[in-house]
PDB file of C-alpha atoms in Angstrom:
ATOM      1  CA  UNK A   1       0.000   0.000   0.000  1.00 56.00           C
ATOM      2  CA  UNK A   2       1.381   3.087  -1.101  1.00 65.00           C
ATOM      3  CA  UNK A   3       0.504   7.036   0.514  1.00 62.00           C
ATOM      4  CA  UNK A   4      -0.264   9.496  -2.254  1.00 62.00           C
ATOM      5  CA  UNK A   5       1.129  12.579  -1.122  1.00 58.00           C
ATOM      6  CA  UNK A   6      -0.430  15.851  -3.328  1.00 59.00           C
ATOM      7  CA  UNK A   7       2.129  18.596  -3.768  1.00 62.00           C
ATOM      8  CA  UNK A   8      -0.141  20.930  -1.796  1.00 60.00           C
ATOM      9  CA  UNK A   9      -0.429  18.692   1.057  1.00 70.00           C
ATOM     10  CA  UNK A  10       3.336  18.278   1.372  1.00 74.00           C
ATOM     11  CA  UNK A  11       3.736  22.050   1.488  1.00 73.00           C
ATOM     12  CA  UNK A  12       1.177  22.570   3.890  1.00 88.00           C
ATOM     13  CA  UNK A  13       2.991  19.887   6.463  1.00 89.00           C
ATOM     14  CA  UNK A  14       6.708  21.322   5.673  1.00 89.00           C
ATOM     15  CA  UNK A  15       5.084  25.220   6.565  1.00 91.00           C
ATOM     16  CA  UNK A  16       3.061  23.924   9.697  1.00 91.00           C
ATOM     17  CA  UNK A  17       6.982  22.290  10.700  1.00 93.00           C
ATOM     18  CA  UNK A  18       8.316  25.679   9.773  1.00 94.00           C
ATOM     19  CA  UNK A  19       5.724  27.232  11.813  1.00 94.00           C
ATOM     20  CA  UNK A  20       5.922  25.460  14.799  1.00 95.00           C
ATOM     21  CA  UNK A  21       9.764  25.440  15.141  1.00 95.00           C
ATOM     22  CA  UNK A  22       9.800  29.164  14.561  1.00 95.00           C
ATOM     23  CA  UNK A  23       6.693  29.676  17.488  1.00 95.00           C
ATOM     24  CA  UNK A  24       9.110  27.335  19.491  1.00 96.00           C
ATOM     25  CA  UNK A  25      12.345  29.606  18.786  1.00 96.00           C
ATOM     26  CA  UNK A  26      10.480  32.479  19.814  1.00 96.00           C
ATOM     27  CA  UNK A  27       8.723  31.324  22.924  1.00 96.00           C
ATOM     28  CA  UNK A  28      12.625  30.335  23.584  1.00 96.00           C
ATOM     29  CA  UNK A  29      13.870  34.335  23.262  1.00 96.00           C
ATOM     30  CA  UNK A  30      11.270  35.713  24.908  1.00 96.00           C
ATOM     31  CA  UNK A  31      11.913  33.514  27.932  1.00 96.00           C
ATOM     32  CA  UNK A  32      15.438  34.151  27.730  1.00 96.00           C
ATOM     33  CA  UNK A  33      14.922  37.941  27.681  1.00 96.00           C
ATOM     34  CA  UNK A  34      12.378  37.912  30.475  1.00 96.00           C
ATOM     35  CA  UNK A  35      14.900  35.728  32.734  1.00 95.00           C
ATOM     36  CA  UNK A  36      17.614  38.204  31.581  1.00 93.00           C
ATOM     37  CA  UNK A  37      15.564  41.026  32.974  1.00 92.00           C
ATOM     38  CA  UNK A  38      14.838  39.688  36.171  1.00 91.00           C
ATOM     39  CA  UNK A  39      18.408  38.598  36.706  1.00 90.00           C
ATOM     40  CA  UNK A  40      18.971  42.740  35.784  1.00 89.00           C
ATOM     41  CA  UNK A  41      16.950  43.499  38.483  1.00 87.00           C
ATOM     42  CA  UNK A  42      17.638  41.195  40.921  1.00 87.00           C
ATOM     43  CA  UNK A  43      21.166  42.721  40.718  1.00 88.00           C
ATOM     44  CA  UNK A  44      19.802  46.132  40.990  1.00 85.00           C
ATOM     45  CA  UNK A  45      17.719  45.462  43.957  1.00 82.00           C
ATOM     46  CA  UNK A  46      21.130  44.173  45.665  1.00 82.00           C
ATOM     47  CA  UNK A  47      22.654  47.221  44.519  1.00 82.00           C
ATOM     48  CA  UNK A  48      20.047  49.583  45.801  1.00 82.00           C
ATOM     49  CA  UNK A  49      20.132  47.990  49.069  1.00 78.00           C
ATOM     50  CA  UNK A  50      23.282  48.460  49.680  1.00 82.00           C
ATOM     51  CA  UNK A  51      23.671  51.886  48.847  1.00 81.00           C
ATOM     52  CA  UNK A  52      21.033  52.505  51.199  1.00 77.00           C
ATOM     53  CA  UNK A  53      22.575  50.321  54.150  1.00 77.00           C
ATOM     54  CA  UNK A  54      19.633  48.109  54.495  1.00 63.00           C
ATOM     55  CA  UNK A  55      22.653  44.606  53.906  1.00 54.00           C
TER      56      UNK A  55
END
């Protein structure tokens, strides 16, 4: 038993891959820039404390 694969169909599969890896890649950024920014801040809370005296 062979599949029949139409042209159209193919294309439709290889941009719903496409789509998903590039949702995936930038769900990945986005996460990587928010945990970026809360490290930022994190470090500027420390800072802040400190310059007020509070560690």
């Amino acid at each position: 038993m062979t599949a029949h694969i139409h042209k159209g169909n193919s294309q439709t599969i290889v941009q719903r891959i496409a789509s998903g890896i590039t949702n995936a890649w930038q769900t990945a950024q986005a996460r990587a820039r928010v945990q970026r920014e809360r490290q930022l801040l994190a470090t500027l809370d420390d800072r802040m404390l400190k310059d007020i005296g509070l560690t």
